[in-house]
Amino acid sequence: MSGPTLRRADADDEVTIDGLVGDAMSAPRVDGPIGHLLDAAAPAPSADHGTVWSGDGLFRASIPLENLRHARLEQGRLQVPDAPNNCWNVKDVVRIELTDGKRPDSIDLTDS
C-alpha cells in the first residue's frame, strides 16, 4: 500500500475521494461543507471512517465518517466541529480515503 505522491497542493487544487466508494472522484478544493462530496462518491455501506491526507503526504488523520460529514474546508484546511483534538483539522487536504474501521494516524494520541 502506498500513500499519495509527495507534493504541495495549490490553492486551486482538487481533493480526491477514494477507497470504499462506488465512484472514486476528484473535485475542486473549494471552501465549504464536504458532506455532499462524500455522498457523491457513494460510500460503501461498510465505510465508517475517512483518512484525510495532507498535500505533502506526511500527515493523515482517520476520522469517523459521521464527524467527517459535518466538516468544512476553509482555505484547504479541514475544520471538524467538536473535534477531540486539533489533529483532525488537517491542513492542505488533497485526499480522503474511505475505510472500514479506523486507520493509523500520523500522530498517536492514545497516551495523551
PDB file of N, CA and C in Angstrom:
ATOM      1  N   MET A   1       0.846  -1.176   0.000  1.00  0.00           N
ATOM      2  CA  MET A   1       0.000   0.000   0.000  1.00  0.00           C
ATOM      3  C   MET A   1       0.885   1.230   0.000  1.00  0.00           C
ATOM      4  N   SER A   2       0.585   2.170  -0.845  1.00  0.00           N
ATOM      5  CA  SER A   2       1.383   3.385  -0.899  1.00  0.00           C
ATOM      6  C   SER A   2       0.503   4.585  -0.636  1.00  0.00           C
ATOM      7  N   GLY A   3       1.114   5.635  -0.112  1.00  0.00           N
ATOM      8  CA  GLY A   3       0.410   6.877   0.136  1.00  0.00           C
ATOM      9  C   GLY A   3       0.421   7.737  -1.106  1.00  0.00           C
ATOM     10  N   PRO A   4      -0.114   8.927  -0.983  1.00  0.00           N
ATOM     11  CA  PRO A   4      -0.150   9.819  -2.129  1.00  0.00           C
ATOM     12  C   PRO A   4       1.246  10.304  -2.491  1.00  0.00           C
ATOM     13  N   THR A   5       1.400  10.759  -3.703  1.00  0.00           N
ATOM     14  CA  THR A   5       2.660  11.339  -4.143  1.00  0.00           C
ATOM     15  C   THR A   5       2.937  12.599  -3.327  1.00  0.00           C
ATOM     16  N   LEU A   6       4.190  12.756  -2.879  1.00  0.00           N
ATOM     17  CA  LEU A   6       4.544  13.931  -2.098  1.00  0.00           C
ATOM     18  C   LEU A   6       4.570  15.160  -2.990  1.00  0.00           C
ATOM     19  N   ARG A   7       3.815  16.167  -2.609  1.00  0.00           N
ATOM     20  CA  ARG A   7       3.782  17.423  -3.346  1.00  0.00           C
ATOM     21  C   ARG A   7       3.046  18.453  -2.518  1.00  0.00           C
ATOM     22  N   ARG A   8       3.196  19.679  -2.868  1.00  0.00           N
ATOM     23  CA  ARG A   8       2.484  20.768  -2.207  1.00  0.00           C
ATOM     24  C   ARG A   8       1.276  21.118  -3.055  1.00  0.00           C
ATOM     25  N   ALA A   9       0.107  21.154  -2.429  1.00  0.00           N
ATOM     26  CA  ALA A   9      -1.114  21.481  -3.163  1.00  0.00           C
ATOM     27  C   ALA A   9      -1.190  22.982  -3.417  1.00  0.00           C
ATOM     28  N   ASP A  10      -1.783  23.342  -4.526  1.00  0.00           N
ATOM     29  CA  ASP A  10      -2.021  24.739  -4.854  1.00  0.00           C
ATOM     30  C   ASP A  10      -3.396  25.138  -4.349  1.00  0.00           C
ATOM     31  N   ALA A  11      -3.631  26.442  -4.262  1.00  0.00           N
ATOM     32  CA  ALA A  11      -4.909  26.943  -3.764  1.00  0.00           C
ATOM     33  C   ALA A  11      -6.076  26.458  -4.621  1.00  0.00           C
ATOM     34  N   ASP A  12      -5.845  26.248  -5.911  1.00  0.00           N
ATOM     35  CA  ASP A  12      -6.921  25.820  -6.807  1.00  0.00           C
ATOM     36  C   ASP A  12      -6.863  24.321  -7.083  1.00  0.00           C
ATOM     37  N   ASP A  13      -6.266  23.568  -6.184  1.00  0.00           N
ATOM     38  CA  ASP A  13      -6.087  22.135  -6.375  1.00  0.00           C
ATOM     39  C   ASP A  13      -7.405  21.389  -6.164  1.00  0.00           C
ATOM     40  N   GLU A  14      -7.338  20.086  -6.294  1.00  0.00           N
ATOM     41  CA  GLU A  14      -8.508  19.229  -6.125  1.00  0.00           C
ATOM     42  C   GLU A  14      -8.341  18.345  -4.902  1.00  0.00           C
ATOM     43  N   VAL A  15      -9.460  17.827  -4.439  1.00  0.00           N
ATOM     44  CA  VAL A  15      -9.463  16.815  -3.395  1.00  0.00           C
ATOM     45  C   VAL A  15      -9.999  15.534  -4.033  1.00  0.00           C
ATOM     46  N   THR A  16      -9.323  14.423  -3.761  1.00  0.00           N
ATOM     47  CA  THR A  16      -9.719  13.120  -4.288  1.00  0.00           C
ATOM     48  C   THR A  16     -10.397  12.332  -3.180  1.00  0.00           C
ATOM     49  N   ILE A  17     -11.497  11.682  -3.516  1.00  0.00           N
ATOM     50  CA  ILE A  17     -12.188  10.799  -2.575  1.00  0.00           C
ATOM     51  C   ILE A  17     -12.150   9.412  -3.177  1.00  0.00           C
ATOM     52  N   ASP A  18     -11.528   8.471  -2.436  1.00  0.00           N
ATOM     53  CA  ASP A  18     -11.387   7.110  -2.939  1.00  0.00           C
ATOM     54  C   ASP A  18     -11.488   6.128  -1.779  1.00  0.00           C
ATOM     55  N   GLY A  19     -11.112   4.889  -2.021  1.00  0.00           N
ATOM     56  CA  GLY A  19     -11.228   3.847  -1.002  1.00  0.00           C
ATOM     57  C   GLY A  19     -12.512   3.066  -1.205  1.00  0.00           C
ATOM     58  N   LEU A  20     -13.263   2.872  -0.132  1.00  0.00           N
ATOM     59  CA  LEU A  20     -14.507   2.101  -0.189  1.00  0.00           C
ATOM     60  C   LEU A  20     -15.646   2.973  -0.703  1.00  0.00           C
ATOM     61  N   VAL A  21     -15.588   3.263  -1.995  1.00  0.00           N
ATOM     62  CA  VAL A  21     -16.606   4.098  -2.631  1.00  0.00           C
ATOM     63  C   VAL A  21     -17.078   3.431  -3.914  1.00  0.00           C
ATOM     64  N   GLY A  22     -18.272   3.774  -4.326  1.00  0.00           N
ATOM     65  CA  GLY A  22     -18.783   3.266  -5.588  1.00  0.00           C
ATOM     66  C   GLY A  22     -18.212   4.024  -6.768  1.00  0.00           C
ATOM     67  N   ASP A  23     -17.798   5.275  -6.523  1.00  0.00           N
ATOM     68  CA  ASP A  23     -17.335   6.132  -7.608  1.00  0.00           C
ATOM     69  C   ASP A  23     -16.211   7.038  -7.108  1.00  0.00           C
ATOM     70  N   ALA A  24     -14.956   6.564  -7.220  1.00  0.00           N
ATOM     71  CA  ALA A  24     -13.823   7.410  -6.842  1.00  0.00           C
ATOM     72  C   ALA A  24     -13.871   8.678  -7.676  1.00  0.00           C
ATOM     73  N   MET A  25     -13.551   9.803  -7.057  1.00  0.00           N
ATOM     74  CA  MET A  25     -13.717  11.064  -7.758  1.00  0.00           C
ATOM     75  C   MET A  25     -12.731  12.103  -7.272  1.00  0.00           C
ATOM     76  N   SER A  26     -12.529  13.104  -8.088  1.00  0.00           N
ATOM     77  CA  SER A  26     -11.795  14.305  -7.711  1.00  0.00           C
ATOM     78  C   SER A  26     -12.708  15.486  -7.964  1.00  0.00           C
ATOM     79  N   ALA A  27     -12.611  16.469  -7.084  1.00  0.00           N
ATOM     80  CA  ALA A  27     -13.432  17.669  -7.211  1.00  0.00           C
ATOM     81  C   ALA A  27     -12.575  18.874  -6.844  1.00  0.00           C
ATOM     82  N   PRO A  28     -12.916  20.039  -7.377  1.00  0.00           N
ATOM     83  CA  PRO A  28     -12.170  21.233  -6.992  1.00  0.00           C
ATOM     84  C   PRO A  28     -12.202  21.412  -5.476  1.00  0.00           C
ATOM     85  N   ARG A  29     -11.071  21.806  -4.933  1.00  0.00           N
ATOM     86  CA  ARG A  29     -10.982  22.023  -3.489  1.00  0.00           C
ATOM     87  C   ARG A  29     -11.444  23.445  -3.203  1.00  0.00           C
ATOM     88  N   VAL A  30     -12.720  23.577  -2.860  1.00  0.00           N
ATOM     89  CA  VAL A  30     -13.304  24.886  -2.588  1.00  0.00           C
ATOM     90  C   VAL A  30     -13.755  24.940  -1.137  1.00  0.00           C
ATOM     91  N   ASP A  31     -13.851  26.149  -0.606  1.00  0.00           N
ATOM     92  CA  ASP A  31     -14.313  26.323   0.762  1.00  0.00           C
ATOM     93  C   ASP A  31     -15.769  25.906   0.888  1.00  0.00           C
ATOM     94  N   GLY A  32     -16.090  25.289   2.020  1.00  0.00           N
ATOM     95  CA  GLY A  32     -17.465  24.928   2.303  1.00  0.00           C
ATOM     96  C   GLY A  32     -17.596  23.511   2.816  1.00  0.00           C
ATOM     97  N   PRO A  33     -18.842  23.075   3.050  1.00  0.00           N
ATOM     98  CA  PRO A  33     -19.105  21.731   3.574  1.00  0.00           C
ATOM     99  C   PRO A  33     -18.634  20.650   2.609  1.00  0.00           C
ATOM    100  N   ILE A  34     -18.227  19.502   3.160  1.00  0.00           N
ATOM    101  CA  ILE A  34     -17.763  18.405   2.298  1.00  0.00           C
ATOM    102  C   ILE A  34     -18.710  17.211   2.298  1.00  0.00           C
ATOM    103  N   GLY A  35     -19.780  17.256   3.079  1.00  0.00           N
ATOM    104  CA  GLY A  35     -20.713  16.133   3.139  1.00  0.00           C
ATOM    105  C   GLY A  35     -21.255  15.743   1.781  1.00  0.00           C
ATOM    106  N   HIS A  36     -21.580  16.728   0.938  1.00  0.00           N
ATOM    107  CA  HIS A  36     -22.121  16.427  -0.398  1.00  0.00           C
ATOM    108  C   HIS A  36     -21.080  15.744  -1.279  1.00  0.00           C
ATOM    109  N   LEU A  37     -19.796  16.062  -1.085  1.00  0.00           N
ATOM    110  CA  LEU A  37     -18.746  15.378  -1.851  1.00  0.00           C
ATOM    111  C   LEU A  37     -18.646  13.917  -1.440  1.00  0.00           C
ATOM    112  N   LEU A  38     -18.746  13.674  -0.142  1.00  0.00           N
ATOM    113  CA  LEU A  38     -18.709  12.290   0.343  1.00  0.00           C
ATOM    114  C   LEU A  38     -19.893  11.511  -0.214  1.00  0.00           C
ATOM    115  N   ASP A  39     -21.065  12.112  -0.201  1.00  0.00           N
ATOM    116  CA  ASP A  39     -22.259  11.443  -0.729  1.00  0.00           C
ATOM    117  C   ASP A  39     -22.118  11.149  -2.221  1.00  0.00           C
ATOM    118  N   ALA A  40     -21.544  12.083  -2.975  1.00  0.00           N
ATOM    119  CA  ALA A  40     -21.384  11.899  -4.421  1.00  0.00           C
ATOM    120  C   ALA A  40     -20.456  10.736  -4.750  1.00  0.00           C
ATOM    121  N   ALA A  41     -19.527  10.434  -3.855  1.00  0.00           N
ATOM    122  CA  ALA A  41     -18.605   9.313  -4.078  1.00  0.00           C
ATOM    123  C   ALA A  41     -19.262   7.967  -3.781  1.00  0.00           C
ATOM    124  N   ALA A  42     -20.474   7.968  -3.256  1.00  0.00           N
ATOM    125  CA  ALA A  42     -21.241   6.747  -2.960  1.00  0.00           C
ATOM    126  C   ALA A  42     -20.466   5.787  -2.057  1.00  0.00           C
ATOM    127  N   PRO A  43     -20.280   6.174  -0.774  1.00  0.00           N
ATOM    128  CA  PRO A  43     -19.544   5.298   0.147  1.00  0.00           C
ATOM    129  C   PRO A  43     -20.181   3.920   0.257  1.00  0.00           C
ATOM    130  N   ALA A  44     -19.345   2.906   0.352  1.00  0.00           N
ATOM    131  CA  ALA A  44     -19.828   1.545   0.582  1.00  0.00           C
ATOM    132  C   ALA A  44     -20.498   1.499   1.955  1.00  0.00           C
ATOM    133  N   PRO A  45     -21.488   0.615   2.140  1.00  0.00           N
ATOM    134  CA  PRO A  45     -22.150   0.517   3.443  1.00  0.00           C
ATOM    135  C   PRO A  45     -21.180   0.252   4.596  1.00  0.00           C
ATOM    136  N   SER A  46     -20.075  -0.416   4.316  1.00  0.00           N
ATOM    137  CA  SER A  46     -19.116  -0.736   5.380  1.00  0.00           C
ATOM    138  C   SER A  46     -18.177   0.428   5.710  1.00  0.00           C
ATOM    139  N   ALA A  47     -18.158   1.473   4.893  1.00  0.00           N
ATOM    140  CA  ALA A  47     -17.267   2.614   5.145  1.00  0.00           C
ATOM    141  C   ALA A  47     -17.757   3.383   6.367  1.00  0.00           C
ATOM    142  N   ASP A  48     -16.901   3.486   7.381  1.00  0.00           N
ATOM    143  CA  ASP A  48     -17.281   4.214   8.588  1.00  0.00           C
ATOM    144  C   ASP A  48     -16.231   5.232   9.035  1.00  0.00           C
ATOM    145  N   HIS A  49     -15.113   5.322   8.315  1.00  0.00           N
ATOM    146  CA  HIS A  49     -14.066   6.298   8.608  1.00  0.00           C
ATOM    147  C   HIS A  49     -13.543   6.891   7.303  1.00  0.00           C
ATOM    148  N   GLY A  50     -12.960   8.055   7.413  1.00  0.00           N
ATOM    149  CA  GLY A  50     -12.258   8.665   6.294  1.00  0.00           C
ATOM    150  C   GLY A  50     -10.871   9.071   6.750  1.00  0.00           C
ATOM    151  N   THR A  51      -9.855   8.604   6.039  1.00  0.00           N
ATOM    152  CA  THR A  51      -8.489   9.027   6.339  1.00  0.00           C
ATOM    153  C   THR A  51      -8.196  10.231   5.460  1.00  0.00           C
ATOM    154  N   VAL A  52      -7.945  11.357   6.101  1.00  0.00           N
ATOM    155  CA  VAL A  52      -7.726  12.626   5.411  1.00  0.00           C
ATOM    156  C   VAL A  52      -6.223  12.853   5.297  1.00  0.00           C
ATOM    157  N   TRP A  53      -5.737  13.052   4.066  1.00  0.00           N
ATOM    158  CA  TRP A  53      -4.304  13.184   3.766  1.00  0.00           C
ATOM    159  C   TRP A  53      -3.951  14.627   3.442  1.00  0.00           C
ATOM    160  N   SER A  54      -2.801  15.063   3.936  1.00  0.00           N
ATOM    161  CA  SER A  54      -2.282  16.392   3.596  1.00  0.00           C
ATOM    162  C   SER A  54      -1.576  16.340   2.243  1.00  0.00           C
ATOM    163  N   GLY A  55      -1.398  17.491   1.633  1.00  0.00           N
ATOM    164  CA  GLY A  55      -0.791  17.578   0.307  1.00  0.00           C
ATOM    165  C   GLY A  55       0.632  17.074   0.236  1.00  0.00           C
ATOM    166  N   ASP A  56       1.385  17.184   1.333  1.00  0.00           N
ATOM    167  CA  ASP A  56       2.764  16.696   1.299  1.00  0.00           C
ATOM    168  C   ASP A  56       2.857  15.208   1.605  1.00  0.00           C
ATOM    169  N   GLY A  57       1.720  14.575   1.938  1.00  0.00           N
ATOM    170  CA  GLY A  57       1.692  13.141   2.211  1.00  0.00           C
ATOM    171  C   GLY A  57       2.267  12.743   3.552  1.00  0.00           C
ATOM    172  N   LEU A  58       2.667  13.707   4.361  1.00  0.00           N
ATOM    173  CA  LEU A  58       3.312  13.400   5.632  1.00  0.00           C
ATOM    174  C   LEU A  58       2.345  13.376   6.809  1.00  0.00           C
ATOM    175  N   PHE A  59       1.114  13.839   6.605  1.00  0.00           N
ATOM    176  CA  PHE A  59       0.151  13.876   7.704  1.00  0.00           C
ATOM    177  C   PHE A  59      -1.163  13.266   7.252  1.00  0.00           C
ATOM    178  N   ARG A  60      -1.749  12.481   8.164  1.00  0.00           N
ATOM    179  CA  ARG A  60      -3.065  11.894   7.905  1.00  0.00           C
ATOM    180  C   ARG A  60      -3.793  11.720   9.235  1.00  0.00           C
ATOM    181  N   ALA A  61      -5.107  11.811   9.170  1.00  0.00           N
ATOM    182  CA  ALA A  61      -5.950  11.608  10.342  1.00  0.00           C
ATOM    183  C   ALA A  61      -7.148  10.773   9.925  1.00  0.00           C
ATOM    184  N   SER A  62      -7.424   9.723  10.690  1.00  0.00           N
ATOM    185  CA  SER A  62      -8.572   8.857  10.439  1.00  0.00           C
ATOM    186  C   SER A  62      -9.731   9.358  11.300  1.00  0.00           C
ATOM    187  N   ILE A  63     -10.795   9.773  10.636  1.00  0.00           N
ATOM    188  CA  ILE A  63     -11.918  10.444  11.295  1.00  0.00           C
ATOM    189  C   ILE A  63     -13.194   9.655  11.033  1.00  0.00           C
ATOM    190  N   PRO A  64     -14.014   9.422  12.079  1.00  0.00           N
ATOM    191  CA  PRO A  64     -15.290   8.742  11.841  1.00  0.00           C
ATOM    192  C   PRO A  64     -16.108   9.480  10.771  1.00  0.00           C
ATOM    193  N   LEU A  65     -16.686   8.721   9.866  1.00  0.00           N
ATOM    194  CA  LEU A  65     -17.445   9.296   8.756  1.00  0.00           C
ATOM    195  C   LEU A  65     -18.580  10.190   9.264  1.00  0.00           C
ATOM    196  N   GLU A  66     -19.177   9.815  10.374  1.00  0.00           N
ATOM    197  CA  GLU A  66     -20.257  10.618  10.960  1.00  0.00           C
ATOM    198  C   GLU A  66     -19.772  12.041  11.256  1.00  0.00           C
ATOM    199  N   ASN A  67     -18.556  12.180  11.778  1.00  0.00           N
ATOM    200  CA  ASN A  67     -17.988  13.504  12.051  1.00  0.00           C
ATOM    201  C   ASN A  67     -17.555  14.199  10.763  1.00  0.00           C
ATOM    202  N   LEU A  68     -16.991  13.432   9.857  1.00  0.00           N
ATOM    203  CA  LEU A  68     -16.473  13.987   8.609  1.00  0.00           C
ATOM    204  C   LEU A  68     -17.586  14.598   7.762  1.00  0.00           C
ATOM    205  N   ARG A  69     -18.777  14.031   7.834  1.00  0.00           N
ATOM    206  CA  ARG A  69     -19.913  14.555   7.061  1.00  0.00           C
ATOM    207  C   ARG A  69     -20.279  15.986   7.463  1.00  0.00           C
ATOM    208  N   HIS A  70     -19.903  16.392   8.679  1.00  0.00           N
ATOM    209  CA  HIS A  70     -20.227  17.738   9.171  1.00  0.00           C
ATOM    210  C   HIS A  70     -19.056  18.706   9.033  1.00  0.00           C
ATOM    211  N   ALA A  71     -17.956  18.242   8.449  1.00  0.00           N
ATOM    212  CA  ALA A  71     -16.744  19.063   8.326  1.00  0.00           C
ATOM    213  C   ALA A  71     -16.844  20.025   7.145  1.00  0.00           C
ATOM    214  N   ARG A  72     -15.947  21.003   7.154  1.00  0.00           N
ATOM    215  CA  ARG A  72     -15.850  22.003   6.086  1.00  0.00           C
ATOM    216  C   ARG A  72     -14.395  22.147   5.676  1.00  0.00           C
ATOM    217  N   LEU A  73     -14.189  22.584   4.460  1.00  0.00           N
ATOM    218  CA  LEU A  73     -12.866  23.010   4.017  1.00  0.00           C
ATOM    219  C   LEU A  73     -12.827  24.530   4.062  1.00  0.00           C
ATOM    220  N   GLU A  74     -11.782  25.076   4.655  1.00  0.00           N
ATOM    221  CA  GLU A  74     -11.567  26.521   4.717  1.00  0.00           C
ATOM    222  C   GLU A  74     -10.131  26.789   4.295  1.00  0.00           C
ATOM    223  N   GLN A  75      -9.946  27.337   3.118  1.00  0.00           N
ATOM    224  CA  GLN A  75      -8.625  27.608   2.546  1.00  0.00           C
ATOM    225  C   GLN A  75      -7.750  26.352   2.556  1.00  0.00           C
ATOM    226  N   GLY A  76      -8.365  25.224   2.197  1.00  0.00           N
ATOM    227  CA  GLY A  76      -7.649  23.957   2.098  1.00  0.00           C
ATOM    228  C   GLY A  76      -7.511  23.197   3.395  1.00  0.00           C
ATOM    229  N   ARG A  77      -7.942  23.783   4.501  1.00  0.00           N
ATOM    230  CA  ARG A  77      -7.823  23.140   5.807  1.00  0.00           C
ATOM    231  C   ARG A  77      -9.175  22.566   6.223  1.00  0.00           C
ATOM    232  N   LEU A  78      -9.157  21.319   6.676  1.00  0.00           N
ATOM    233  CA  LEU A  78     -10.369  20.678   7.166  1.00  0.00           C
ATOM    234  C   LEU A  78     -10.713  21.243   8.538  1.00  0.00           C
ATOM    235  N   GLN A  79     -11.955  21.613   8.728  1.00  0.00           N
ATOM    236  CA  GLN A  79     -12.456  22.094  10.015  1.00  0.00           C
ATOM    237  C   GLN A  79     -13.570  21.150  10.448  1.00  0.00           C
ATOM    238  N   VAL A  80     -13.315  20.383  11.517  1.00  0.00           N
ATOM    239  CA  VAL A  80     -14.281  19.409  12.012  1.00  0.00           C
ATOM    240  C   VAL A  80     -14.913  19.957  13.287  1.00  0.00           C
ATOM    241  N   PRO A  81     -16.233  20.197  13.296  1.00  0.00           N
ATOM    242  CA  PRO A  81     -16.878  20.696  14.512  1.00  0.00           C
ATOM    243  C   PRO A  81     -16.690  19.723  15.677  1.00  0.00           C
ATOM    244  N   ASP A  82     -16.407  20.274  16.838  1.00  0.00           N
ATOM    245  CA  ASP A  82     -16.271  19.488  18.074  1.00  0.00           C
ATOM    246  C   ASP A  82     -15.223  18.388  17.963  1.00  0.00           C
ATOM    247  N   ALA A  83     -14.160  18.628  17.208  1.00  0.00           N
ATOM    248  CA  ALA A  83     -13.076  17.642  17.080  1.00  0.00           C
ATOM    249  C   ALA A  83     -12.434  17.424  18.452  1.00  0.00           C
ATOM    250  N   PRO A  84     -12.088  16.175  18.787  1.00  0.00           N
ATOM    251  CA  PRO A  84     -11.490  15.902  20.096  1.00  0.00           C
ATOM    252  C   PRO A  84     -10.066  16.438  20.225  1.00  0.00           C
ATOM    253  N   ASN A  85      -9.442  16.763  19.085  1.00  0.00           N
ATOM    254  CA  ASN A  85      -8.091  17.336  19.095  1.00  0.00           C
ATOM    255  C   ASN A  85      -7.867  18.069  17.773  1.00  0.00           C
ATOM    256  N   ASN A  86      -6.820  18.879  17.734  1.00  0.00           N
ATOM    257  CA  ASN A  86      -6.541  19.671  16.527  1.00  0.00           C
ATOM    258  C   ASN A  86      -6.022  18.843  15.366  1.00  0.00           C
ATOM    259  N   CYS A  87      -5.608  17.614  15.623  1.00  0.00           N
ATOM    260  CA  CYS A  87      -5.080  16.769  14.543  1.00  0.00           C
ATOM    261  C   CYS A  87      -6.140  16.467  13.485  1.00  0.00           C
ATOM    262  N   TRP A  88      -7.404  16.508  13.854  1.00  0.00           N
ATOM    263  CA  TRP A  88      -8.463  16.271  12.871  1.00  0.00           C
ATOM    264  C   TRP A  88      -8.569  17.423  11.877  1.00  0.00           C
ATOM    265  N   ASN A  89      -8.083  18.595  12.239  1.00  0.00           N
ATOM    266  CA  ASN A  89      -8.164  19.766  11.371  1.00  0.00           C
ATOM    267  C   ASN A  89      -6.951  19.787  10.449  1.00  0.00           C
ATOM    268  N   VAL A  90      -6.945  18.854   9.509  1.00  0.00           N
ATOM    269  CA  VAL A  90      -5.815  18.631   8.603  1.00  0.00           C
ATOM    270  C   VAL A  90      -5.640  19.829   7.669  1.00  0.00           C
ATOM    271  N   LYS A  91      -4.392  20.273   7.520  1.00  0.00           N
ATOM    272  CA  LYS A  91      -4.065  21.367   6.591  1.00  0.00           C
ATOM    273  C   LYS A  91      -3.800  20.807   5.202  1.00  0.00           C
ATOM    274  N   ASP A  92      -4.104  21.590   4.199  1.00  0.00           N
ATOM    275  CA  ASP A  92      -3.735  21.277   2.820  1.00  0.00           C
ATOM    276  C   ASP A  92      -4.301  19.929   2.353  1.00  0.00           C
ATOM    277  N   VAL A  93      -5.598  19.728   2.560  1.00  0.00           N
ATOM    278  CA  VAL A  93      -6.259  18.458   2.238  1.00  0.00           C
ATOM    279  C   VAL A  93      -6.252  18.207   0.732  1.00  0.00           C
ATOM    280  N   VAL A  94      -5.795  17.000   0.342  1.00  0.00           N
ATOM    281  CA  VAL A  94      -5.834  16.610  -1.073  1.00  0.00           C
ATOM    282  C   VAL A  94      -6.502  15.258  -1.296  1.00  0.00           C
ATOM    283  N   ARG A  95      -6.693  14.485  -0.231  1.00  0.00           N
ATOM    284  CA  ARG A  95      -7.259  13.146  -0.409  1.00  0.00           C
ATOM    285  C   ARG A  95      -8.050  12.741   0.828  1.00  0.00           C
ATOM    286  N   ILE A  96      -9.195  12.084   0.591  1.00  0.00           N
ATOM    287  CA  ILE A  96      -9.974  11.456   1.651  1.00  0.00           C
ATOM    288  C   ILE A  96     -10.201  10.016   1.226  1.00  0.00           C
ATOM    289  N   GLU A  97      -9.639   9.096   1.985  1.00  0.00           N
ATOM    290  CA  GLU A  97      -9.749   7.662   1.694  1.00  0.00           C
ATOM    291  C   GLU A  97     -10.778   7.059   2.646  1.00  0.00           C
ATOM    292  N   LEU A  98     -11.906   6.596   2.110  1.00  0.00           N
ATOM    293  CA  LEU A  98     -12.940   5.999   2.949  1.00  0.00           C
ATOM    294  C   LEU A  98     -12.575   4.556   3.260  1.00  0.00           C
ATOM    295  N   THR A  99     -12.714   4.191   4.545  1.00  0.00           N
ATOM    296  CA  THR A  99     -12.258   2.887   5.013  1.00  0.00           C
ATOM    297  C   THR A  99     -13.290   2.228   5.916  1.00  0.00           C
ATOM    298  N   ASP A 100     -13.113   0.940   6.107  1.00  0.00           N
ATOM    299  CA  ASP A 100     -13.894   0.147   7.054  1.00  0.00           C
ATOM    300  C   ASP A 100     -13.059   0.070   8.328  1.00  0.00           C
ATOM    301  N   GLY A 101     -13.353   0.913   9.292  1.00  0.00           N
ATOM    302  CA  GLY A 101     -12.578   0.968  10.530  1.00  0.00           C
ATOM    303  C   GLY A 101     -11.521   2.056  10.489  1.00  0.00           C
ATOM    304  N   LYS A 102     -11.042   2.384  11.668  1.00  0.00           N
ATOM    305  CA  LYS A 102     -10.017   3.416  11.832  1.00  0.00           C
ATOM    306  C   LYS A 102      -8.683   2.938  11.283  1.00  0.00           C
ATOM    307  N   ARG A 103      -7.940   3.843  10.676  1.00  0.00           N
ATOM    308  CA  ARG A 103      -6.588   3.585  10.197  1.00  0.00           C
ATOM    309  C   ARG A 103      -5.618   4.369  11.071  1.00  0.00           C
ATOM    310  N   PRO A 104      -4.334   3.994  11.061  1.00  0.00           N
ATOM    311  CA  PRO A 104      -3.367   4.716  11.900  1.00  0.00           C
ATOM    312  C   PRO A 104      -3.263   6.195  11.505  1.00  0.00           C
ATOM    313  N   ASP A 105      -3.217   7.047  12.520  1.00  0.00           N
ATOM    314  CA  ASP A 105      -2.985   8.473  12.310  1.00  0.00           C
ATOM    315  C   ASP A 105      -1.486   8.732  12.260  1.00  0.00           C
ATOM    316  N   SER A 106      -1.104   9.881  11.756  1.00  0.00           N
ATOM    317  CA  SER A 106       0.311  10.262  11.746  1.00  0.00           C
ATOM    318  C   SER A 106       0.844  10.459  13.157  1.00  0.00           C
ATOM    319  N   ILE A 107      -0.024  10.967  14.030  1.00  0.00           N
ATOM    320  CA  ILE A 107       0.351  11.218  15.415  1.00  0.00           C
ATOM    321  C   ILE A 107      -0.514  10.346  16.304  1.00  0.00           C
ATOM    322  N   ASP A 108       0.124   9.529  17.146  1.00  0.00           N
ATOM    323  CA  ASP A 108      -0.606   8.648  18.058  1.00  0.00           C
ATOM    324  C   ASP A 108      -0.946   9.424  19.324  1.00  0.00           C
ATOM    325  N   LEU A 109      -2.231   9.658  19.548  1.00  0.00           N
ATOM    326  CA  LEU A 109      -2.674  10.405  20.718  1.00  0.00           C
ATOM    327  C   LEU A 109      -3.282   9.505  21.783  1.00  0.00           C
ATOM    328  N   THR A 110      -3.102   8.199  21.677  1.00  0.00           N
ATOM    329  CA  THR A 110      -3.736   7.282  22.627  1.00  0.00           C
ATOM    330  C   THR A 110      -3.185   7.426  24.033  1.00  0.00           C
ATOM    331  N   ASP A 111      -1.934   7.876  24.189  1.00  0.00           N
ATOM    332  CA  ASP A 111      -1.349   8.032  25.516  1.00  0.00           C
ATOM    333  C   ASP A 111      -1.431   9.462  26.021  1.00  0.00           C
ATOM    334  N   SER A 112      -2.095  10.342  25.274  1.00  0.00           N
ATOM    335  CA  SER A 112      -2.168  11.759  25.661  1.00  0.00           C
ATOM    336  C   SER A 112      -3.210  11.979  26.720  1.00  0.00           C
TER     337      SER A 112
END
